[in-house]
Short mmCIF file of C-alpha atoms in Angstrom, two decimals:
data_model
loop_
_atom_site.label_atom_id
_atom_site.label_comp_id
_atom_site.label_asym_id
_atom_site.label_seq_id
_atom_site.Cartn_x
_atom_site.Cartn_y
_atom_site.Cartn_z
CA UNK A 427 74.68 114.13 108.95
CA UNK A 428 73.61 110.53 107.55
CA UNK A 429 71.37 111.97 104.96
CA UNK A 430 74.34 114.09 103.76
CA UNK A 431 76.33 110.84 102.66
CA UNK A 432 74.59 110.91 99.21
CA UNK A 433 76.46 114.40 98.53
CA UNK A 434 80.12 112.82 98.09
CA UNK A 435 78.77 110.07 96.24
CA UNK A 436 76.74 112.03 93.88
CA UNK A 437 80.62 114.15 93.54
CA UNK A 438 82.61 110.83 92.71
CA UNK A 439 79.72 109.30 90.80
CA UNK A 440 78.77 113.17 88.37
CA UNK A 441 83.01 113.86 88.30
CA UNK A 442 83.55 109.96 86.85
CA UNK A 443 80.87 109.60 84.53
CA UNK A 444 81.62 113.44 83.11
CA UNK A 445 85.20 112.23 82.65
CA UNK A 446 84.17 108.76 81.13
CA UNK A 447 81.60 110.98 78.34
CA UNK A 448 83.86 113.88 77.75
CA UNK A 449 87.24 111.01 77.05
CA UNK A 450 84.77 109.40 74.82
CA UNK A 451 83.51 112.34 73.14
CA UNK A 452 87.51 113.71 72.37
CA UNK A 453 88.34 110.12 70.40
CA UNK A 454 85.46 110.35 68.71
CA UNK A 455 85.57 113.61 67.12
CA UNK A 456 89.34 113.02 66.12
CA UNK A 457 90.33 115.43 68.90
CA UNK A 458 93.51 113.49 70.42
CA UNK A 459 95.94 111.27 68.70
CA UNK A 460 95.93 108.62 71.35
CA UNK A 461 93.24 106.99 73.85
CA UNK A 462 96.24 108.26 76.62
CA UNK A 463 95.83 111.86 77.18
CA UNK A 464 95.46 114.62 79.44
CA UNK A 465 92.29 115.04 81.90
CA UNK A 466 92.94 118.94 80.54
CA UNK A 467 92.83 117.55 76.63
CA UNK A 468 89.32 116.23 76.78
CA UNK A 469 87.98 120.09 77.54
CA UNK A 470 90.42 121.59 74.36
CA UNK A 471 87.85 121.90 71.35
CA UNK A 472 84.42 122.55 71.15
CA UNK A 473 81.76 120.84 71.93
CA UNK A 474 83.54 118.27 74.69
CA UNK A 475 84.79 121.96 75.85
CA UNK A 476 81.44 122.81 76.80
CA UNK A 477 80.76 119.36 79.03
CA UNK A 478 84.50 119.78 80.71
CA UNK A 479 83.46 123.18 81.95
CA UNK A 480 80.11 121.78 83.56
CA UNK A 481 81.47 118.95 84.53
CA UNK A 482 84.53 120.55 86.62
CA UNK A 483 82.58 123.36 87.81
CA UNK A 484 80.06 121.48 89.42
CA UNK A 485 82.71 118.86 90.49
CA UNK A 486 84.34 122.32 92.29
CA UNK A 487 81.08 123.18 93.97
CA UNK A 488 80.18 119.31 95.41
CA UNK A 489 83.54 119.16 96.31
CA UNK A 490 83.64 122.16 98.50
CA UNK A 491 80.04 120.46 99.78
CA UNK A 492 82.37 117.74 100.54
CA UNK A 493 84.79 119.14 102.09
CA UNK A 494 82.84 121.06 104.75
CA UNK A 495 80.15 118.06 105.79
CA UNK A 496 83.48 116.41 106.89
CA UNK A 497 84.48 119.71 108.24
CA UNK A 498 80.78 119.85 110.20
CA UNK A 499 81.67 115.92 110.85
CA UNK A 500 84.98 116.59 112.97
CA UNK A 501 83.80 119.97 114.66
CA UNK A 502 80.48 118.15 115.81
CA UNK A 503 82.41 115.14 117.28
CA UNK A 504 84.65 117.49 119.06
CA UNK A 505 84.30 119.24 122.51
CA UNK A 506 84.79 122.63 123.21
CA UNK A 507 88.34 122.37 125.06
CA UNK A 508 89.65 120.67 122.01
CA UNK A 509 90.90 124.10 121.16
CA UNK A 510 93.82 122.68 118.65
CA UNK A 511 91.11 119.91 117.00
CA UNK A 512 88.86 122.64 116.16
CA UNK A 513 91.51 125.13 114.77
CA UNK A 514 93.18 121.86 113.12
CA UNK A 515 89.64 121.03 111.09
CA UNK A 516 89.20 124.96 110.42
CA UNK A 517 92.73 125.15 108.21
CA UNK A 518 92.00 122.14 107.11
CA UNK A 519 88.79 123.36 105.67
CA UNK A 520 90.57 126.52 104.23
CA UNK A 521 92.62 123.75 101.76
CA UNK A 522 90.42 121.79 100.88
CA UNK A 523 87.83 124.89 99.88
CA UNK A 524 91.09 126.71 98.01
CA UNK A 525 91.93 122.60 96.59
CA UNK A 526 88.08 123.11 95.06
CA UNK A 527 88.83 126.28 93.67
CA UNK A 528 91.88 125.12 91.56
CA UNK A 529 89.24 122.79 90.27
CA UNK A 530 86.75 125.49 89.79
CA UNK A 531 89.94 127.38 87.58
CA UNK A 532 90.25 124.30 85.90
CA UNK A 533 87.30 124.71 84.10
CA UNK A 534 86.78 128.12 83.68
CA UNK A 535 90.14 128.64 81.62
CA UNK A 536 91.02 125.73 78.97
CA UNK A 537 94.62 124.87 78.68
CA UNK A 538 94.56 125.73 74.77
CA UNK A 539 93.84 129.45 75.75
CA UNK A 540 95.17 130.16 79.11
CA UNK A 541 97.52 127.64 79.85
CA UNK A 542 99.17 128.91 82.62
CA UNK A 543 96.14 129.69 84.79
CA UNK A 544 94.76 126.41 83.54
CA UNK A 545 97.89 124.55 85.18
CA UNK A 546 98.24 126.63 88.28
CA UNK A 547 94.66 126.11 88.75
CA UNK A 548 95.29 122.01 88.09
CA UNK A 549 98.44 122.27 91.03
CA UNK A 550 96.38 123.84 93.60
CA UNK A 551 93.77 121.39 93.09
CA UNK A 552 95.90 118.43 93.33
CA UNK A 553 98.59 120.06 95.45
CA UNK A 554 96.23 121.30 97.90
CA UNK A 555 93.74 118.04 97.38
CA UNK A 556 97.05 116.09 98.49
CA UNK A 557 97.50 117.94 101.71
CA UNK A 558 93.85 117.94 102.47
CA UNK A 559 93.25 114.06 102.50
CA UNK A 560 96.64 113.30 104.37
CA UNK A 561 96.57 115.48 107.09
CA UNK A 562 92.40 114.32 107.36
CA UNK A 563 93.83 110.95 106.96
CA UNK A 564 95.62 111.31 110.23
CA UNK A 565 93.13 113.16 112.47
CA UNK A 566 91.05 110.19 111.51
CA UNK A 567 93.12 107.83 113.17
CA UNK A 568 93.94 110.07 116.23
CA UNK A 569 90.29 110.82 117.00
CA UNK A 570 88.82 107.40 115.96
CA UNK A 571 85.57 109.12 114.54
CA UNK A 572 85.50 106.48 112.26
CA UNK A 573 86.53 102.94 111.84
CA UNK A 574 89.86 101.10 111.45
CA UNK A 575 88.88 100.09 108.27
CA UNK A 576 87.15 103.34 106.61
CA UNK A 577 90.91 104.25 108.34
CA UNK A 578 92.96 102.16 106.28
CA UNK A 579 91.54 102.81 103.04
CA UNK A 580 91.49 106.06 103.40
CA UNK A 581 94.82 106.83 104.28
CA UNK A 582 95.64 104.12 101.61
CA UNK A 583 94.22 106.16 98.90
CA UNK A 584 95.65 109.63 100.59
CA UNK A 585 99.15 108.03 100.11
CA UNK A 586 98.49 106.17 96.45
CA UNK A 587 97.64 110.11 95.31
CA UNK A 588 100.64 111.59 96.82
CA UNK A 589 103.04 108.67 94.91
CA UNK A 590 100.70 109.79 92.07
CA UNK A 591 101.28 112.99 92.00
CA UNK A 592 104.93 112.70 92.25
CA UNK A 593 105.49 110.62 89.65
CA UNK A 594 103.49 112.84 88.00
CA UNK A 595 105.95 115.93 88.40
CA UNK A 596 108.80 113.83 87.84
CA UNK A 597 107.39 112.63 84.46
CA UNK A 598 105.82 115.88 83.70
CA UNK A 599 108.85 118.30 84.78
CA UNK A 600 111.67 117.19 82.44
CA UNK A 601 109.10 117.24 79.69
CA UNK A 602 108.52 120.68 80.28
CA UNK A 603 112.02 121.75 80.57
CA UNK A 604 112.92 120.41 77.41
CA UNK A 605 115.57 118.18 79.55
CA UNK A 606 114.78 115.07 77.68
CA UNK A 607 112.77 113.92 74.74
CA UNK A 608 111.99 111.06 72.51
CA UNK A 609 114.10 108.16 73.51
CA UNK A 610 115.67 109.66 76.66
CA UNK A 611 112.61 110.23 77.98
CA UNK A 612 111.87 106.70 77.70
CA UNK A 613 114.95 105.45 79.16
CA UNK A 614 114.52 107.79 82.18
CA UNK A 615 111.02 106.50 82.51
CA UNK A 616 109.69 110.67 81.69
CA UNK A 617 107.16 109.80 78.85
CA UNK A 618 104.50 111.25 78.31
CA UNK A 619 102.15 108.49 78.52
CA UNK A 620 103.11 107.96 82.10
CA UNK A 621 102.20 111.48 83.40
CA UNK A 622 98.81 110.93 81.63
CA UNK A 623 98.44 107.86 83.22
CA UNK A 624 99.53 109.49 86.52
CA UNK A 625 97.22 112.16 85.96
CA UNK A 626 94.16 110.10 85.93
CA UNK A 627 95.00 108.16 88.95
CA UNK A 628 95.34 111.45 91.52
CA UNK A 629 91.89 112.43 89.90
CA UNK A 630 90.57 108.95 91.16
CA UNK A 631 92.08 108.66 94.03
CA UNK A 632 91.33 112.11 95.07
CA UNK A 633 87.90 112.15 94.90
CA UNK A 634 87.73 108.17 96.04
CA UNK A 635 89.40 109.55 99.01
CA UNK A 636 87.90 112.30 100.08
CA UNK A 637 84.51 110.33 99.56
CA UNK A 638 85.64 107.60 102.53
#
């Protein structure tokens, strides 16, 4: 399982950089207004369109790599009679392979052209992702597979995506509803450049996470 270790890291190290080229491709071609903006607006127009599709859908595919060396990782260190570990790991491997394919929808349908699929695809990755890296999170602890430290940071980074994410939905949410805009939104704290910046940091922490 040691030699496996470079698979994650490749993940965080390929779904960073892709990120890093594809932002920096966007601003250059005049493609967004602002250096803030979406994850989803760096894949909008052709050609940084093409690199957010390869990018995501081999981020989907080393992701679900991921997620099942830790699943092979916690089965392994278990014993037979730990009937509720075992089923525990194997629903836990269920989100985190459906968490992968919201990522995998991600970049198969752009949010210019198929919006909807686009963002149901982005919750299940990040809702799911959430759920995935908590709940491992805490069978880390309980089984003590790995140490208190690799502990602490991950369950550190598990809980710095989850206050992501919902500050995410609370920013994103009343944007979407048309409940406020403009200056409202600022006084309620729902701008938009919040959600971006909210958006980026579940990304991060998601995949720094589920590396640990």
């Amino acid at each position: 399982m040691k030699g496996l270790a470079i698979v994650p890291c490749f993940w965080v190290f390929w779904s960073l950089n892709g990120l890093f080229v594809a932002f920096n491709m966007t601003l250059t071609n005049g493609h967004a207004p602002t250096y803030l903006v979406y994850i989803s607006e760096t894949g909008s127009f052709f050609p940084e369109s093409v690199l957010f599709t390869v990018v995501f859908s081999v981020s989907s595919v080393l992701g679900a790599c991921t997620v099942y060396i830790m699943y092979r990782f916690m089965t392994l260190r278990s014993t037979d009679n730990q009937t509720q570990q075992l089923l525990c790991q194997r629903i836990l491997l269920a989100i985190g392979l459906t968490s992968c394919c919201g990522t995998g929808t991600v970049a198969m349908f752009q949010v210019i052209t198929h919006p909807y699929i686009h963002g149901a695809g982005a919750a299940v990755a990040f809702g799911f992702g959430a759920i995935y890296n908590i709940v491992q999170s805490i069978k880390l602890y309980q089984t003590s597979f790995s140490s208190r430290r690799v502990c602490h940071v991950r369950m550190a980074l598990s809980v710095l995506m989850v206050i992501a994410l919902i500050i995410f939905v609370a920013c994103k949410i009343p944007l979407l509803m048309g409940w406020c805009g403009g200056d409202q939104c600022i006084k309620h704290l729902c701008t938009q450049h919040s959600s971006q910046y909210e958006e980026r940091k579940k990304k991060v922490t998601f995949m720094e996470c589920t590396e640990t």
